[in-house]
mmCIF file of C-alpha atoms in Angstrom:
data_model
loop_
_atom_site.group_PDB
_atom_site.id
_atom_site.type_symbol
_atom_site.label_atom_id
_atom_site.label_comp_id
_atom_site.label_asym_id
_atom_site.label_seq_id
_atom_site.Cartn_x
_atom_site.Cartn_y
_atom_site.Cartn_z
ATOM 1 C CA MET A 39 99.596 33.753 130.376
ATOM 2 C CA PHE A 40 98.293 35.632 133.413
ATOM 3 C CA LEU A 41 101.767 36.849 134.090
ATOM 4 C CA ARG A 42 102.055 38.328 130.688
ATOM 5 C CA ILE A 43 98.753 40.211 130.948
ATOM 6 C CA GLU A 44 99.636 41.359 134.407
ATOM 7 C CA ASN A 45 103.010 42.624 133.238
ATOM 8 C CA GLN A 46 101.460 44.448 130.316
ATOM 9 C CA ASN A 47 98.895 46.076 132.580
ATOM 10 C CA HIS A 48 101.658 47.023 134.976
ATOM 11 C CA LEU A 49 103.660 48.623 132.128
ATOM 12 C CA GLY A 50 100.592 50.522 130.949
ATOM 13 C CA LYS A 51 100.059 51.977 134.420
ATOM 14 C CA ASN A 52 103.673 53.110 134.600
ATOM 15 C CA ARG A 53 103.410 54.739 131.223
ATOM 16 C CA ARG A 54 100.221 56.512 132.213
ATOM 17 C CA VAL A 55 101.829 57.863 135.384
ATOM 18 C CA ALA A 56 104.878 59.089 133.450
ATOM 19 C CA GLY A 57 102.595 60.679 130.835
ATOM 20 C CA GLU A 58 100.532 62.458 133.478
ATOM 21 C CA ALA A 59 103.686 63.909 135.035
ATOM 22 C CA ALA A 60 104.847 65.146 131.636
ATOM 23 C CA THR A 61 101.430 66.689 130.958
ATOM 24 C CA GLN A 62 101.421 68.468 134.303
ATOM 25 C CA SER A 63 104.907 69.810 133.623
ATOM 26 C CA GLY A 64 103.851 70.975 130.134
ATOM 27 C CA ALA A 65 100.706 72.610 131.492
ATOM 28 C CA ARG A 66 102.722 74.401 134.156
ATOM 29 C CA TRP A 67 105.184 75.700 131.563
ATOM 30 C CA GLU A 68 102.346 76.769 129.245
ATOM 31 C CA ARG A 69 100.555 78.586 132.052
ATOM 32 C CA TRP A 70 103.782 80.380 133.017
ATOM 33 C CA PHE A 71 104.397 81.406 129.377
ATOM 34 C CA VAL A 72 100.867 82.778 128.860
ATOM 35 C CA LEU A 73 100.969 84.721 132.130
ATOM 36 C CA SER A 74 104.384 86.216 131.346
ATOM 37 C CA VAL A 75 103.302 87.332 127.840
ATOM 38 C CA ALA A 76 100.114 88.857 129.286
ATOM 39 C CA GLY A 77 102.191 90.633 131.922
ATOM 40 C CA LEU A 78 104.561 92.034 129.290
ATOM 41 C CA LEU A 79 101.628 93.267 127.210
ATOM 42 C CA LEU A 80 100.241 95.081 130.231
ATOM 43 C CA VAL A 81 103.529 96.553 131.492
ATOM 44 C CA VAL A 82 105.689 97.368 128.443
ATOM 45 C CA PRO A 83 103.376 99.548 126.252
ATOM 46 C CA PRO A 84 102.657 102.153 128.960
ATOM 47 C CA ILE A 85 106.390 102.424 129.654
ATOM 48 C CA VAL A 86 107.515 102.572 126.013
ATOM 49 C CA ARG A 87 104.395 104.398 124.733
ATOM 50 C CA GLU A 88 104.685 102.779 121.304
ATOM 51 C CA LEU A 89 105.305 99.138 120.565
ATOM 52 C CA TYR A 90 104.231 98.149 117.053
ATOM 53 C CA PRO A 91 102.053 96.096 116.335
ATOM 54 C CA PHE A 92 100.495 96.228 119.802
ATOM 55 C CA SER A 93 99.913 99.969 120.047
ATOM 56 C CA LEU A 94 99.379 100.736 116.338
ATOM 57 C CA PRO A 95 97.694 97.638 114.943
ATOM 58 C CA SER A 96 96.271 99.146 111.777
ATOM 59 C CA MET A 97 97.473 101.557 109.153
ATOM 60 C CA PHE A 98 94.576 103.915 109.912
ATOM 61 C CA SER A 99 95.204 104.200 113.639
ATOM 62 C CA ARG A 100 96.111 107.858 113.235
ATOM 63 C CA ALA A 101 93.714 109.661 110.939
ATOM 64 C CA ILE A 102 95.202 111.891 108.273
ATOM 65 C CA ASP A 103 93.710 115.400 108.386
ATOM 66 C CA ARG A 104 95.477 116.793 105.339
ATOM 67 C CA LEU A 105 97.124 115.141 102.369
ATOM 68 C CA ALA A 106 99.507 116.880 99.990
ATOM 69 C CA VAL A 107 99.507 115.661 96.394
ATOM 70 C CA TYR A 108 102.440 116.673 94.199
ATOM 71 C CA LYS A 109 102.800 116.845 90.424
ATOM 72 C CA ALA A 110 105.992 117.843 88.657
ATOM 73 C CA ARG A 111 106.426 118.852 85.022
ATOM 74 C CA ASP A 112 109.414 119.870 82.951
ATOM 75 C CA PRO A 113 109.415 123.113 80.857
ATOM 76 C CA ARG A 114 107.778 121.260 77.914
ATOM 77 C CA GLY A 115 104.934 119.994 80.149
ATOM 78 C CA ALA A 116 106.064 116.365 80.373
ATOM 79 C CA PRO A 117 105.684 114.741 83.812
ATOM 80 C CA VAL A 118 108.801 114.231 85.928
ATOM 81 C CA PRO A 119 108.883 111.243 88.340
ATOM 82 C CA LEU A 120 108.401 112.362 91.943
ATOM 83 C CA GLU A 121 110.877 109.756 93.240
ATOM 84 C CA ARG A 122 113.710 111.437 91.372
ATOM 85 C CA LEU A 123 112.730 114.848 92.789
ATOM 86 C CA ARG A 124 112.403 113.559 96.370
ATOM 87 C CA LEU A 125 108.698 114.409 96.561
ATOM 88 C CA HIS A 126 107.344 110.867 96.756
ATOM 89 C CA VAL A 127 105.676 109.227 99.751
ATOM 90 C CA PRO A 128 108.205 106.550 100.780
ATOM 91 C CA GLU A 129 105.688 104.181 102.427
ATOM 92 C CA TRP A 130 101.971 104.751 101.975
ATOM 93 C CA HIS A 131 101.089 102.236 104.669
ATOM 94 C CA ASP A 132 103.450 103.759 107.240
ATOM 95 C CA PRO A 133 101.974 106.579 109.254
ATOM 96 C CA PRO A 134 104.760 108.585 110.864
ATOM 97 C CA VAL A 135 105.523 107.540 114.413
ATOM 98 C CA ARG A 136 107.075 110.175 116.654
ATOM 99 C CA THR A 137 108.105 108.090 119.649
ATOM 100 C CA LEU A 138 111.514 106.688 120.551
ATOM 101 C CA GLY A 139 113.154 109.126 118.134
ATOM 102 C CA ARG A 140 112.075 107.240 115.023
ATOM 103 C CA ALA A 141 110.328 108.213 111.807
ATOM 104 C CA GLY A 142 108.350 105.236 110.579
ATOM 105 C CA TYR A 143 108.587 101.804 112.131
ATOM 106 C CA GLY A 144 112.275 101.273 112.728
ATOM 107 C CA ARG A 145 113.352 103.088 109.562
ATOM 108 C CA ARG A 146 115.474 106.166 109.066
ATOM 109 C CA LYS A 147 113.779 109.388 108.067
ATOM 110 C CA PRO A 148 112.882 109.105 104.374
ATOM 111 C CA ALA A 149 114.827 111.067 101.791
ATOM 112 C CA SER A 150 111.719 112.964 100.732
ATOM 113 C CA ALA A 151 110.098 116.272 101.561
ATOM 114 C CA HIS A 152 106.728 114.527 101.409
ATOM 115 C CA VAL A 153 105.643 112.853 104.655
ATOM 116 C CA LEU A 154 102.236 111.218 104.783
ATOM 117 C CA GLY A 155 99.777 113.411 106.680
ATOM 118 C CA GLU A 156 101.989 116.502 106.691
ATOM 119 C CA VAL A 157 102.195 119.400 104.264
ATOM 120 C CA ALA A 158 105.718 120.506 103.375
ATOM 121 C CA SER A 159 106.441 124.219 103.252
ATOM 122 C CA ALA A 160 107.566 125.963 100.078
ATOM 123 C CA ALA A 161 111.128 126.132 101.436
ATOM 124 C CA GLU A 162 111.216 122.373 102.125
ATOM 125 C CA VAL A 163 109.888 121.540 98.663
ATOM 126 C CA GLU A 164 112.347 123.894 96.966
ATOM 127 C CA ARG A 165 115.268 122.536 98.995
ATOM 128 C CA ALA A 166 114.445 118.904 98.133
ATOM 129 C CA VAL A 167 113.828 119.547 94.427
ATOM 130 C CA ARG A 168 116.864 121.801 94.017
ATOM 131 C CA TRP A 169 119.058 119.140 95.700
ATOM 132 C CA ALA A 170 117.713 116.498 93.291
ATOM 133 C CA LEU A 171 118.168 118.734 90.226
ATOM 134 C CA ARG A 172 121.802 119.453 91.144
ATOM 135 C CA ARG A 173 122.651 115.805 91.811
ATOM 136 C CA ASP A 174 120.959 114.273 88.742
ATOM 137 C CA PRO A 175 122.112 115.704 85.395
ATOM 138 C CA SER A 176 119.473 113.667 83.512
ATOM 139 C CA LEU A 177 116.698 115.783 85.062
ATOM 140 C CA PRO A 178 115.586 118.960 83.250
ATOM 141 C CA PRO A 179 117.205 122.249 84.312
ATOM 142 C CA ALA A 180 113.917 123.490 85.785
ATOM 143 C CA VAL A 181 110.663 121.883 86.925
ATOM 144 C CA THR A 182 107.260 123.215 87.862
ATOM 145 C CA VAL A 183 105.916 121.613 91.034
ATOM 146 C CA THR A 184 102.232 121.769 91.916
ATOM 147 C CA GLN A 185 101.210 121.057 95.505
ATOM 148 C CA THR A 186 97.518 120.342 96.086
ATOM 149 C CA VAL A 187 96.419 119.977 99.709
ATOM 150 C CA LEU A 188 93.343 117.819 100.268
ATOM 151 C CA GLY A 189 91.380 117.668 103.497
ATOM 152 C CA ARG A 190 87.957 117.897 105.091
ATOM 153 C CA GLY A 191 85.881 120.683 103.711
ATOM 154 C CA GLU A 192 82.403 121.786 104.571
ATOM 155 C CA HIS A 193 80.250 119.044 106.158
ATOM 156 C CA GLY A 194 83.244 116.678 106.277
ATOM 157 C CA ALA A 195 83.448 116.159 102.514
ATOM 158 C CA LEU A 196 86.830 115.860 100.796
ATOM 159 C CA ALA A 197 87.894 119.214 99.393
ATOM 160 C CA VAL A 198 90.908 121.016 97.987
ATOM 161 C CA LEU A 199 92.164 123.197 100.833
ATOM 162 C CA SER A 200 94.952 124.932 98.924
ATOM 163 C CA ARG A 201 96.965 124.772 95.748
ATOM 164 C CA ALA A 202 100.443 126.200 95.168
ATOM 165 C CA GLU A 203 102.803 126.116 92.212
ATOM 166 C CA TRP A 204 106.526 126.769 92.094
ATOM 167 C CA THR A 205 109.048 126.795 89.266
ATOM 168 C CA ILE A 206 112.354 125.557 90.620
ATOM 169 C CA ALA A 207 115.643 125.711 88.710
ATOM 170 C CA ARG A 208 119.047 124.288 89.460
#
């Protein structure tokens, strides 16, 4: 009987020693992993200058000064979808990123004249709409595009900074 208890105690000690060695090895690996991730977070962003989500964690990290709002109507006054005219905002939550030669986070430049936070010129709007009108026969032969630019007015309040209207035909 004593032998059995002694043997069991002896096995328990061996298990405890093996477990402690495994814990020390796991703790060492965990410590190495945490230190290497912390090192990467300190070294990589200054080198790359943009590493989403570490450098741009929120969608409002770059404030928008001006916002262009577009409306398109056919000759009868009916609204025309902006997506079909290439005047839509492709991703509202994606502020444009100008580093590493990209537009957006890992996406190609959108097929739209409208980029969030930027105001397209009359030539850019006409080029995009005319291209869409020529490619899509289901669109009307001419559309009237209204561009309203919103931004900070007097005392920081939201105001209409400018409004332009163009009639664009195929």
